[in-house]
């Protein structure tokens, strides 16, 4: 593979950026020439942010898996596409070449076909980080089904809601998943999620942990049996190839649920061609990937980072992408460095929360680990603090590896603002400059765009890039309201941001009621809904507070009138409830019982005050005169945890 669109110098970046703004259609048409199309587009871009309606590479036909796999087979078929490192370092690792990946994806597409899956059907995937997860995702894409991957940390209730929203008819899961010392019973959670479900027809179960599972006749089937049968079928046809379905550029590729300001997660929809071009272009440019390099993104495929930068982007670029089943601190805090040493990893892409967590163990876990293969480091998911940035730079990169601080979102498909490794300069805690095609705008409180440098405001984007979300599944109005209504003709990100004297961007965090806990997005309203489900809870209010490792922690103020248990038991009951309703990832770090919440006369909770108290700021709480009962503030202050 060569990448004619790889930017090699700061001047080339400037030229590319300028062209992407002056002549976006020509710019993206040239880049799109580097992909495999069944039929080229009639028009590169048609859009308006009013409806919104955004179409890239209009009327083009393609299949993304031919771009991720087939086109690499002839010259690079024996090169590793995926290297899989199991949770337990004693267990055998697996290297999946492009040829092997092709075979497995074809087999799985055949399995889907055998079970009645058709183009446009929704397939929910709830698996641990095993290569079969990648086969399942790509198998869906090959047959034209829409995948909806759900992270293994979500509860049965969360899965049930997502299944219903997507009207999913098929599920692919595992008996269980290993994560550090834990064995998570995925199939059993799916069984709970399916109580009362009316749409799911088949559940395909891959064996990973040999946990006992109930297999319902007529509904549940084993991955292994199905794959064997599909192999025989394909071989009988004289070829292991499963012909890829011809898809339209704007057909949906997947749904991925993410939290917002309301209680209900929304299904972000990405479509095929724009997503493919955007993830590949950004992968090649931000990380400056060179053919043959080993690239390790530590994310989980349950989140957008795994979709875009473990599976689609790297594979489209013909890269070698690592998949890690475990966690950074098990069996010890040297795990990432063992993996880096063992596979001679060249590019490492992780989250600030992981860096801060590893930092807390000091440098002992780095002893005798050869990290000299590393060339580029990356971070994603939340603002990185100065201390963590320097620790990463000094101890991991040995001050020789550029660090790319990549800002983006589930909705953006791929990286929008970042330096390009070794090409444009890094600046600690700054995502720095927009990628070609990205036109950021900072807005003031009145909704006017702030011109010039040294300004801060709400971050919007004023022109579509190929990876922008197209809709929220089953509810286009919600997409419009959430992203395109705050500022007319702008996409609103929900983030606050500043632009320094040189035009570098620094993301300062969410400006809506969304928390970022360990790089995971969680809506405060969602957590409140879950807490309020507990029989003894009258009302609750959830805010974020600074947390040394997680970035943000969850602080819940709860009015409780139940009779059972002492305070600690009640806390545990509430945690258990949140775990059941959303999943362990949304459990509050602190629960303070209160007699009242600070409300305005119209009944609105004044979160600003609660946020300040949770942050430990007791003095300058701002104007409290509009409160119905200012006395509750004193009580809350005195009970702060
Ligand atoms: O607040 C921003 C933060 O994460 C949010 C997006 O979360 P999610 O859709 O889950 O995607 C995470 C992986 C892309 C953003 O609105 N965020 C993401 N990257 C950064 C960041 N904040 C600061 N710096 C970043 N590099």
XYZ file of C-alpha atoms and ligand atoms in Angstrom:
667
model
C 0.000 0.000 0.000
C 1.100 3.517 -0.581
C -0.847 6.548 0.505
C -0.651 9.330 -2.067
C -2.807 11.435 0.239
C -0.397 11.189 3.187
C 0.681 14.676 4.208
C 4.448 14.847 4.696
C 5.216 18.382 5.835
C 3.686 21.394 7.540
C 3.544 23.144 4.169
C 1.723 20.220 2.618
C -0.724 20.337 5.514
C -1.368 24.024 4.875
C -1.881 23.428 1.171
C -4.197 20.466 1.778
C -6.192 22.418 4.322
C -6.599 25.369 2.002
C -7.704 23.201 -0.882
C -10.189 21.340 1.334
C -11.843 24.661 2.162
C -11.585 26.324 -1.252
C -12.569 23.342 -3.304
C -13.879 20.552 -1.077
C -15.428 18.454 -3.817
C -12.269 18.266 -5.877
C -10.215 17.665 -2.738
C -12.287 14.671 -1.601
C -12.754 13.272 -5.101
C -8.984 12.974 -5.436
C -8.714 11.167 -2.115
C -11.635 8.894 -2.922
C -9.802 7.714 -6.045
C -7.616 5.651 -3.715
C -10.489 3.357 -2.762
C -12.247 0.506 -4.508
C -15.637 1.423 -5.977
C -18.066 -0.715 -7.913
C -19.374 2.515 -9.406
C -18.076 6.055 -8.898
C -20.168 8.935 -7.588
C -22.308 11.319 -9.623
C -21.710 14.155 -7.192
C -19.130 14.387 -4.393
C -21.241 16.342 -1.898
C -24.770 17.564 -1.406
C -25.782 19.009 1.905
C -27.756 21.278 4.104
C -27.549 21.531 7.893
C -31.175 22.636 8.124
C -32.880 19.272 7.755
C -30.019 18.058 8.056
C -29.349 16.104 4.869
C -25.792 15.237 4.017
C -24.750 13.032 1.129
C -21.190 12.226 0.203
C -20.187 10.423 -3.000
C -23.754 10.433 -4.184
C -24.917 7.309 -6.036
C -21.535 5.609 -5.740
C -21.610 1.847 -5.161
C -19.158 -0.132 -3.081
C -18.683 -2.585 -0.273
C -16.452 -1.431 2.566
C -15.133 -4.954 3.226
C -13.667 -5.102 -0.295
C -11.723 -2.010 0.738
C -10.757 -3.419 4.140
C -9.841 -6.877 2.943
C -10.132 -7.990 -0.681
C -8.001 -5.304 -2.255
C -5.061 -6.235 -0.001
C -5.183 -9.946 -0.783
C -3.069 -10.103 -3.917
C 0.008 -8.320 -2.645
C -0.394 -8.395 1.115
C -2.565 -11.435 1.744
C 0.003 -13.096 4.009
C 0.638 -10.021 6.104
C -1.013 -9.702 9.500
C -4.248 -7.753 9.550
C -5.041 -8.392 13.207
C -2.735 -9.489 15.991
C -4.712 -10.613 18.992
C -3.330 -10.572 22.525
C -5.491 -12.523 24.967
C -6.430 -11.396 28.449
C -4.204 -14.035 30.006
C -0.609 -13.567 28.817
C -0.006 -17.319 29.228
C -2.581 -18.107 26.569
C -1.665 -18.493 22.891
C -1.848 -15.327 20.827
C -3.370 -15.251 17.351
C -2.208 -13.593 14.178
C -4.855 -13.166 11.510
C -3.485 -12.489 8.040
C -5.526 -10.617 5.457
C -6.160 -13.961 3.720
C -7.393 -15.535 6.917
C -9.505 -12.483 7.713
C -11.067 -12.721 4.262
C -11.911 -16.357 4.814
C -13.432 -15.812 8.238
C -15.448 -12.768 7.204
C -16.790 -14.640 4.156
C -17.720 -17.595 6.345
C -19.489 -15.374 8.807
C -21.349 -13.528 6.053
C -22.512 -16.950 4.868
C -23.606 -17.775 8.428
C -25.664 -14.604 8.510
C -27.189 -15.436 5.145
C -27.995 -18.992 6.245
C -29.881 -17.563 9.179
C -31.940 -15.211 7.097
C -30.040 -11.944 7.577
C -30.573 -9.532 4.705
C -29.248 -6.156 3.626
C -30.487 -3.468 6.015
C -31.277 -5.846 8.912
C -29.959 -4.811 12.313
C -27.524 -7.167 14.034
C -26.586 -6.452 17.620
C -23.089 -7.524 18.638
C -22.290 -7.996 22.333
C -18.916 -9.690 22.601
C -15.579 -9.435 24.353
C -12.466 -8.322 22.493
C -11.847 -11.476 20.469
C -11.012 -11.563 16.727
C -14.479 -13.022 16.171
C -15.880 -9.613 17.116
C -14.058 -8.115 14.124
C -15.283 -10.988 11.908
C -18.839 -10.342 13.071
C -18.648 -6.599 12.361
C -17.113 -7.130 8.934
C -19.421 -10.053 8.141
C -22.371 -7.713 8.664
C -20.790 -5.101 6.418
C -20.134 -7.716 3.740
C -23.766 -8.750 3.559
C -25.032 -5.202 4.029
C -26.544 -5.682 7.479
C -26.320 -2.779 9.928
C -24.304 -3.630 13.030
C -24.937 -2.190 16.431
C -22.112 -3.084 18.779
C -22.837 -2.768 22.494
C -19.967 -2.453 24.960
C -19.646 -5.386 27.372
C -20.038 -3.073 30.383
C -23.708 -2.367 29.650
C -26.462 -4.143 31.561
C -29.323 -6.293 30.293
C -31.702 -3.353 30.590
C -29.462 -1.120 28.467
C -29.173 -3.852 25.859
C -32.946 -4.372 25.879
C -33.511 -0.653 25.230
C -31.026 -0.651 22.363
C -32.463 -3.827 20.838
C -35.875 -2.274 20.887
C -34.768 1.070 19.491
C -32.900 -0.594 16.608
C -35.563 -3.297 16.168
C -32.669 -5.737 15.990
C -33.468 -9.213 14.738
C -30.143 -10.902 15.354
C -27.575 -10.991 18.128
C -23.998 -12.185 18.084
C -22.500 -12.778 21.509
C -20.061 -14.924 23.506
C -20.703 -17.290 26.371
C -18.541 -14.978 28.444
C -15.722 -12.453 28.247
C -12.464 -12.197 30.171
C -11.456 -8.799 31.429
C -8.580 -8.849 33.890
C -9.542 -11.112 36.767
C -13.215 -11.035 35.795
C -15.293 -13.413 33.732
C -18.373 -11.573 32.479
C -21.322 -13.843 31.613
C -22.332 -12.162 28.355
C -24.827 -14.757 27.159
C -26.626 -14.794 30.450
C -26.914 -10.981 30.299
C -28.307 -11.314 26.762
C -30.842 -13.873 28.035
C -32.050 -11.309 30.578
C -32.168 -8.615 27.909
C -34.359 -10.824 25.755
C -37.112 -11.300 28.314
C -40.107 -9.665 26.670
C -38.224 -8.876 23.454
C -40.315 -9.329 20.335
C -37.916 -8.754 17.463
C -34.879 -11.002 17.960
C -34.991 -14.213 15.948
C -31.534 -15.708 16.396
C -28.667 -15.495 18.864
C -25.270 -16.701 17.658
C -22.983 -17.673 20.543
C -19.193 -17.878 20.279
C -17.427 -19.971 22.906
C -14.754 -18.066 24.752
C -14.871 -18.809 28.476
C -16.724 -22.168 28.544
C -19.128 -20.657 31.053
C -22.359 -22.633 31.311
C -25.007 -21.076 29.088
C -28.623 -21.828 28.397
C -29.212 -22.412 24.707
C -32.836 -22.031 23.705
C -33.989 -24.371 20.977
C -34.885 -22.555 17.775
C -33.303 -19.291 18.880
C -29.762 -19.856 20.126
C -27.096 -21.352 17.898
C -23.350 -21.975 18.260
C -20.903 -19.865 16.278
C -18.557 -22.819 15.779
C -21.206 -25.112 14.263
C -22.457 -22.383 11.985
C -18.959 -21.446 10.832
C -18.105 -25.097 10.080
C -21.224 -25.532 8.048
C -20.643 -22.290 6.170
C -17.078 -23.371 5.373
C -18.301 -26.602 3.835
C -20.867 -24.720 1.802
C -18.366 -22.183 0.522
C -15.837 -24.894 -0.315
C -18.481 -26.816 -2.201
C -18.920 -23.773 -4.409
C -15.233 -24.063 -5.226
C -14.255 -20.781 -3.593
C -14.145 -19.436 -0.088
C -15.277 -16.070 -1.362
C -18.657 -14.782 -0.272
C -19.580 -12.137 -2.820
C -19.862 -8.780 -1.140
C -23.240 -7.081 -1.396
C -23.213 -3.979 -3.569
C -24.093 -1.064 -1.304
C -24.951 2.544 -1.907
C -22.493 5.144 -0.601
C -25.191 6.470 1.732
C -26.514 3.129 3.003
C -26.092 2.885 6.774
C -23.018 0.977 7.934
C -23.730 0.911 11.636
C -25.591 2.319 14.610
C -23.684 3.158 17.765
C -25.541 4.346 20.836
C -24.195 7.253 22.800
C -25.324 9.372 25.730
C -26.689 12.868 25.482
C -28.373 15.392 27.711
C -31.610 13.433 27.900
C -32.284 10.161 29.671
C -32.324 8.091 26.501
C -29.184 7.156 24.536
C -29.363 7.890 20.837
C -28.333 5.660 17.964
C -25.787 7.569 15.918
C -25.901 6.403 12.296
C -22.881 6.413 9.999
C -23.092 5.643 6.310
C -20.624 3.641 4.284
C -18.561 5.694 1.864
C -17.995 8.869 3.856
C -17.153 6.862 6.969
C -14.664 4.746 5.042
C -12.887 7.688 3.445
C -12.802 9.698 6.661
C -11.497 6.966 8.974
C -8.825 5.862 6.506
C -7.691 9.373 5.620
C -7.411 10.416 9.258
C -5.709 7.157 10.310
C -3.007 7.503 7.662
C -2.423 11.190 8.312
C -2.720 11.641 12.051
C -0.608 8.603 12.969
C 1.562 8.872 9.858
C 1.222 5.125 9.473
C 3.899 3.468 7.333
C 3.251 0.078 5.691
C 4.512 -2.776 7.849
C 4.201 -0.936 11.142
C 2.448 -2.497 14.123
C -0.311 -0.259 15.400
C -1.925 -0.764 18.809
C -5.132 1.006 19.757
C -6.129 -0.010 23.280
C -9.825 0.882 22.945
C -12.713 -1.558 22.984
C -14.660 -2.160 19.769
C -17.777 -1.399 21.831
C -16.897 2.297 21.448
C -16.401 4.443 18.362
C -12.606 4.457 18.762
C -12.556 0.702 18.285
C -14.872 0.849 15.268
C -12.869 3.525 13.477
C -9.306 2.939 14.643
C -9.058 -0.795 15.325
C -11.272 -2.119 12.558
C -12.234 0.082 9.632
C -9.539 2.791 9.317
C -6.467 0.598 9.839
C -7.782 -2.330 7.772
C -8.723 -0.053 4.872
C -5.151 1.207 5.007
C -3.843 -2.387 4.951
C -2.280 -1.907 8.380
C -1.499 -4.392 11.132
C -3.934 -3.643 13.929
C -3.572 -5.089 17.426
C -6.575 -6.237 19.396
C -6.140 -6.601 23.153
C -8.667 -8.542 25.162
C -7.556 -7.482 28.637
C -7.042 -4.397 30.771
C -3.915 -2.249 31.316
C -3.411 -3.257 34.941
C -3.801 -7.031 34.850
C -1.945 -9.205 35.778
C 0.110 -6.095 36.540
C 0.504 -2.486 35.491
C 3.197 -3.402 32.966
C 0.797 -5.036 30.537
C 0.852 -2.377 27.786
C 4.634 -2.292 27.962
C 4.904 -6.085 27.762
C 2.718 -6.001 24.666
C 4.720 -3.142 23.154
C 7.950 -5.045 23.757
C 6.605 -8.414 22.573
C 5.153 -7.204 19.259
C 7.495 -4.278 18.695
C 4.572 -1.891 18.587
C 5.288 1.259 16.568
C 2.166 3.303 17.245
C 0.306 3.321 20.557
C -3.108 4.977 20.833
C -4.715 5.114 24.283
C -6.780 7.271 26.635
C -5.640 9.825 29.237
C -7.426 7.817 31.927
C -5.237 4.784 31.176
C -2.124 6.954 31.243
C -3.088 8.475 34.608
C -3.886 5.074 36.025
C -0.516 3.658 34.890
C 1.269 6.775 36.131
C -0.020 6.036 39.609
C 2.094 2.857 39.666
C 5.296 4.808 39.051
C 8.000 3.643 36.673
C 8.677 0.210 38.219
C 6.359 -1.558 35.717
C 8.495 -0.077 32.922
C 11.699 -1.737 34.119
C 13.286 -4.054 31.544
C 10.620 -3.332 28.959
C 12.031 -2.414 25.568
C 9.894 0.401 24.216
C 12.356 1.450 21.527
C 10.035 0.331 18.707
C 7.588 3.132 19.534
C 7.465 5.942 16.990
C 4.139 7.685 17.628
C 1.889 8.032 20.679
C -1.723 9.084 20.679
C -4.463 10.001 23.128
C -8.212 10.233 22.787
C -11.444 10.505 24.700
C -10.979 13.383 27.125
C -8.749 16.349 27.780
C -5.258 15.245 28.765
C -3.768 17.100 31.710
C -0.265 18.516 31.515
C 1.197 16.067 34.042
C -0.072 12.990 32.224
C 1.088 14.416 28.877
C 4.647 14.856 30.164
C 4.716 11.458 31.853
C 3.652 9.850 28.557
C 6.214 11.879 26.645
C 9.115 11.222 29.000
C 8.576 7.676 30.197
C 6.886 6.031 27.237
C 8.001 8.067 24.243
C 11.416 8.845 25.798
C 10.924 12.318 24.352
C 11.404 10.912 20.854
C 7.825 10.162 19.866
C 5.389 12.815 18.763
C 2.161 12.711 20.771
C -1.064 13.260 18.859
C -3.920 14.564 21.005
C -6.906 13.603 18.896
C -10.230 15.318 19.496
C -13.365 13.784 18.036
C -16.691 12.175 18.947
C -18.940 9.206 18.185
C -20.864 11.535 15.884
C -17.815 12.618 13.897
C -16.720 9.063 12.922
C -13.076 9.994 13.133
C -10.532 12.547 14.298
C -11.387 16.202 13.539
C -8.770 18.167 15.433
C -5.257 16.860 16.026
C -1.651 17.471 15.191
C -0.200 15.124 12.561
C 2.570 13.034 14.106
C 5.938 14.600 13.404
C 4.415 16.796 10.675
C 2.612 19.561 12.556
C 3.728 20.591 16.054
C 2.240 19.227 19.265
C 1.341 21.490 22.140
C 0.630 19.812 25.512
C -3.100 19.769 26.363
C -4.016 21.154 22.933
C -5.570 19.098 20.154
C -3.985 21.823 17.979
C -5.189 22.161 14.373
C -8.216 20.997 12.382
C -7.684 18.260 9.819
C -8.223 19.132 6.170
C -11.969 19.261 5.595
C -12.762 20.427 9.119
C -13.899 24.028 9.608
C -14.252 24.748 13.330
C -16.089 27.778 14.700
C -16.273 29.092 18.257
C -19.574 30.643 19.270
C -20.334 33.203 21.945
C -23.365 33.108 24.248
C -25.454 35.081 21.783
C -24.822 32.594 19.011
C -22.338 34.703 17.086
C -19.196 33.224 15.665
C -16.059 34.516 17.361
C -13.490 35.649 14.881
C -9.741 35.821 15.414
C -7.473 34.192 17.955
C -7.311 34.147 21.750
C -11.033 33.455 22.082
C -13.085 30.762 23.726
C -16.628 29.575 23.188
C -18.774 26.647 22.197
C -17.239 24.487 19.520
C -19.180 24.085 16.282
C -18.251 22.897 12.795
C -19.563 24.866 9.855
C -19.030 22.582 6.879
C -19.616 18.844 6.519
C -16.701 16.410 6.454
C -17.236 12.919 4.991
C -17.615 11.253 8.405
C -20.316 13.458 9.919
C -23.294 11.573 11.387
C -26.290 11.393 9.059
C -29.101 10.801 11.519
C -30.048 9.269 14.840
C -31.690 5.933 14.226
C -35.459 6.052 13.896
C -35.673 9.686 14.995
C -34.263 12.219 12.572
C -35.849 15.091 14.451
C -33.732 14.246 17.465
C -30.583 14.466 15.361
C -31.691 17.878 14.138
C -32.563 19.132 17.617
C -29.427 17.837 19.282
C -26.787 18.823 16.774
C -28.148 21.296 14.239
C -30.553 23.549 16.116
C -28.462 25.304 18.779
C -26.734 27.340 16.068
C -28.328 27.718 12.679
C -26.229 26.183 9.909
C -23.650 24.780 12.292
C -23.034 21.322 13.730
C -22.808 21.789 17.521
C -20.348 19.475 19.292
C -21.400 19.996 22.928
C -17.799 20.901 23.828
C -16.281 24.121 25.079
C -13.051 25.158 23.436
C -10.436 27.885 23.214
C -8.290 29.056 20.334
C -4.861 30.382 21.272
C -2.776 33.095 19.666
C -1.476 30.697 16.987
C -4.892 29.264 16.147
C -4.433 26.025 18.130
C -7.562 24.513 19.640
C -7.825 23.284 23.203
C -10.941 21.372 24.209
C -12.048 22.354 27.701
C -14.799 19.754 28.227
C -18.530 19.321 27.761
C -20.831 22.294 28.127
C -23.980 20.146 28.336
C -25.092 17.670 30.996
C -22.839 14.932 29.718
C -20.030 13.512 31.838
C -16.831 12.005 30.582
C -15.888 9.240 32.993
C -12.682 7.411 32.074
C -13.221 8.590 28.506
C -16.761 7.168 28.467
C -19.675 9.439 27.804
C -22.477 9.246 30.351
C -25.484 11.549 30.525
C -26.349 12.826 33.998
C -30.062 12.423 33.186
C -29.496 8.766 32.409
C -27.819 8.164 35.760
C -30.559 10.108 37.558
C -33.238 8.001 35.851
C -31.466 4.850 36.994
C -31.085 6.069 40.596
C -34.736 7.115 40.666
C -35.749 3.565 39.774
C -34.730 2.508 43.312
C -37.866 2.065 45.403
C -36.641 4.265 48.243
C -35.486 7.208 46.129
C -37.644 10.313 45.852
C -35.407 12.418 43.664
C -31.781 12.736 42.652
C -29.375 15.077 40.924
C -26.124 13.951 39.352
C -23.097 16.085 38.530
C -19.448 15.491 37.683
C -16.453 16.231 39.885
C -12.717 16.145 39.131
C -11.270 12.656 39.615
C -7.524 11.957 39.583
C -7.710 8.849 37.402
C -11.101 8.917 35.700
C -10.928 12.581 34.717
C -14.472 13.024 35.954
C -16.249 11.089 38.663
C -19.997 10.835 39.249
C -21.449 12.623 42.285
C -25.081 11.894 43.147
C -27.276 13.865 45.565
C -30.173 11.693 46.595
C -33.393 12.332 48.530
C -34.317 9.024 50.114
C -37.390 8.095 52.077
C -37.041 4.304 52.114
C -36.981 2.501 55.413
C -34.542 -0.296 54.769
C -30.913 -0.485 55.765
C -28.368 1.947 57.127
C -26.766 4.604 54.970
C -24.059 2.354 53.626
C -26.520 -0.384 52.716
C -28.724 2.129 50.941
C -25.722 3.323 48.987
C -24.935 -0.225 47.933
C -28.564 -0.761 46.920
C -28.476 2.341 44.752
C -25.209 1.232 43.139
C -26.747 -2.146 42.435
C -29.758 -0.436 40.851
C -27.587 1.704 38.565
C -25.586 -1.389 37.611
C -28.787 -3.170 36.669
C -30.322 -0.296 34.744
C -27.272 1.040 32.873
C -24.238 -1.049 33.758
C -21.280 -0.931 36.144
C -19.679 1.896 34.125
C -22.321 4.366 35.351
C -22.031 3.670 39.094
C -21.677 6.933 41.056
C -18.389 7.393 42.908
C -20.111 9.354 45.658
C -23.677 9.324 46.925
C -24.725 12.028 49.370
C -28.128 11.762 51.020
C -29.881 15.117 51.293
C -33.240 16.410 52.491
C -33.764 18.777 49.592
C -32.217 19.924 46.315
C -31.547 23.549 45.404
C -34.420 24.501 43.135
C -35.638 27.685 41.555
C -39.208 28.764 42.181
C -40.153 27.172 38.882
C -38.822 23.841 40.150
C -35.609 23.658 38.139
C -32.627 22.120 39.922
C -29.709 24.549 40.061
C -26.970 22.179 39.028
C -24.364 24.903 38.947
C -24.503 25.001 42.744
C -24.367 21.237 43.109
C -21.449 21.045 40.713
C -19.505 23.616 42.702
C -20.125 21.826 45.977
C -19.078 18.487 44.430
C -15.891 20.195 43.229
C -15.233 21.352 46.807
C -15.947 24.997 45.998
C -17.940 26.124 49.042
C -17.577 29.881 48.930
C -18.417 31.326 45.552
C -21.620 29.576 44.738
C -22.956 32.477 42.729
C -26.411 33.925 43.050
C -28.600 31.798 45.341
C -31.337 34.376 45.893
C -33.628 32.851 43.279
C -33.738 29.593 45.208
C -36.996 28.422 46.673
C -35.260 27.408 49.877
C -31.677 28.718 50.216
C -31.387 26.702 53.441
C -30.892 23.430 51.585
C -27.582 24.708 50.259
C -26.108 24.965 53.752
C -27.277 21.487 54.602
C -25.778 20.063 51.400
C -22.495 21.872 52.043
C -22.221 20.491 55.540
C -22.852 16.932 54.366
C -20.388 16.967 51.471
C -18.474 13.708 51.010
O -15.813 16.008 25.233
C -15.125 15.459 24.146
C -14.305 14.282 24.616
O -15.098 13.131 24.375
C -16.337 13.504 23.781
C -16.763 12.464 22.783
O -17.007 11.258 23.425
P -17.309 9.949 22.600
O -18.354 10.224 21.593
O -17.561 8.862 23.566
O -15.998 9.653 21.791
C -14.813 9.380 22.452
C -13.778 8.952 21.455
C -13.608 9.841 20.307
C -16.080 14.829 23.154
O -17.263 15.568 22.965
N -13.027 14.146 23.893
C -12.713 13.238 22.959
N -11.435 13.383 22.571
C -10.923 14.419 23.262
C -11.939 14.905 24.100
N -11.742 15.968 24.912
C -10.531 16.552 24.890
N -9.517 16.129 24.127
C -9.648 15.072 23.304
N -8.614 14.663 22.576
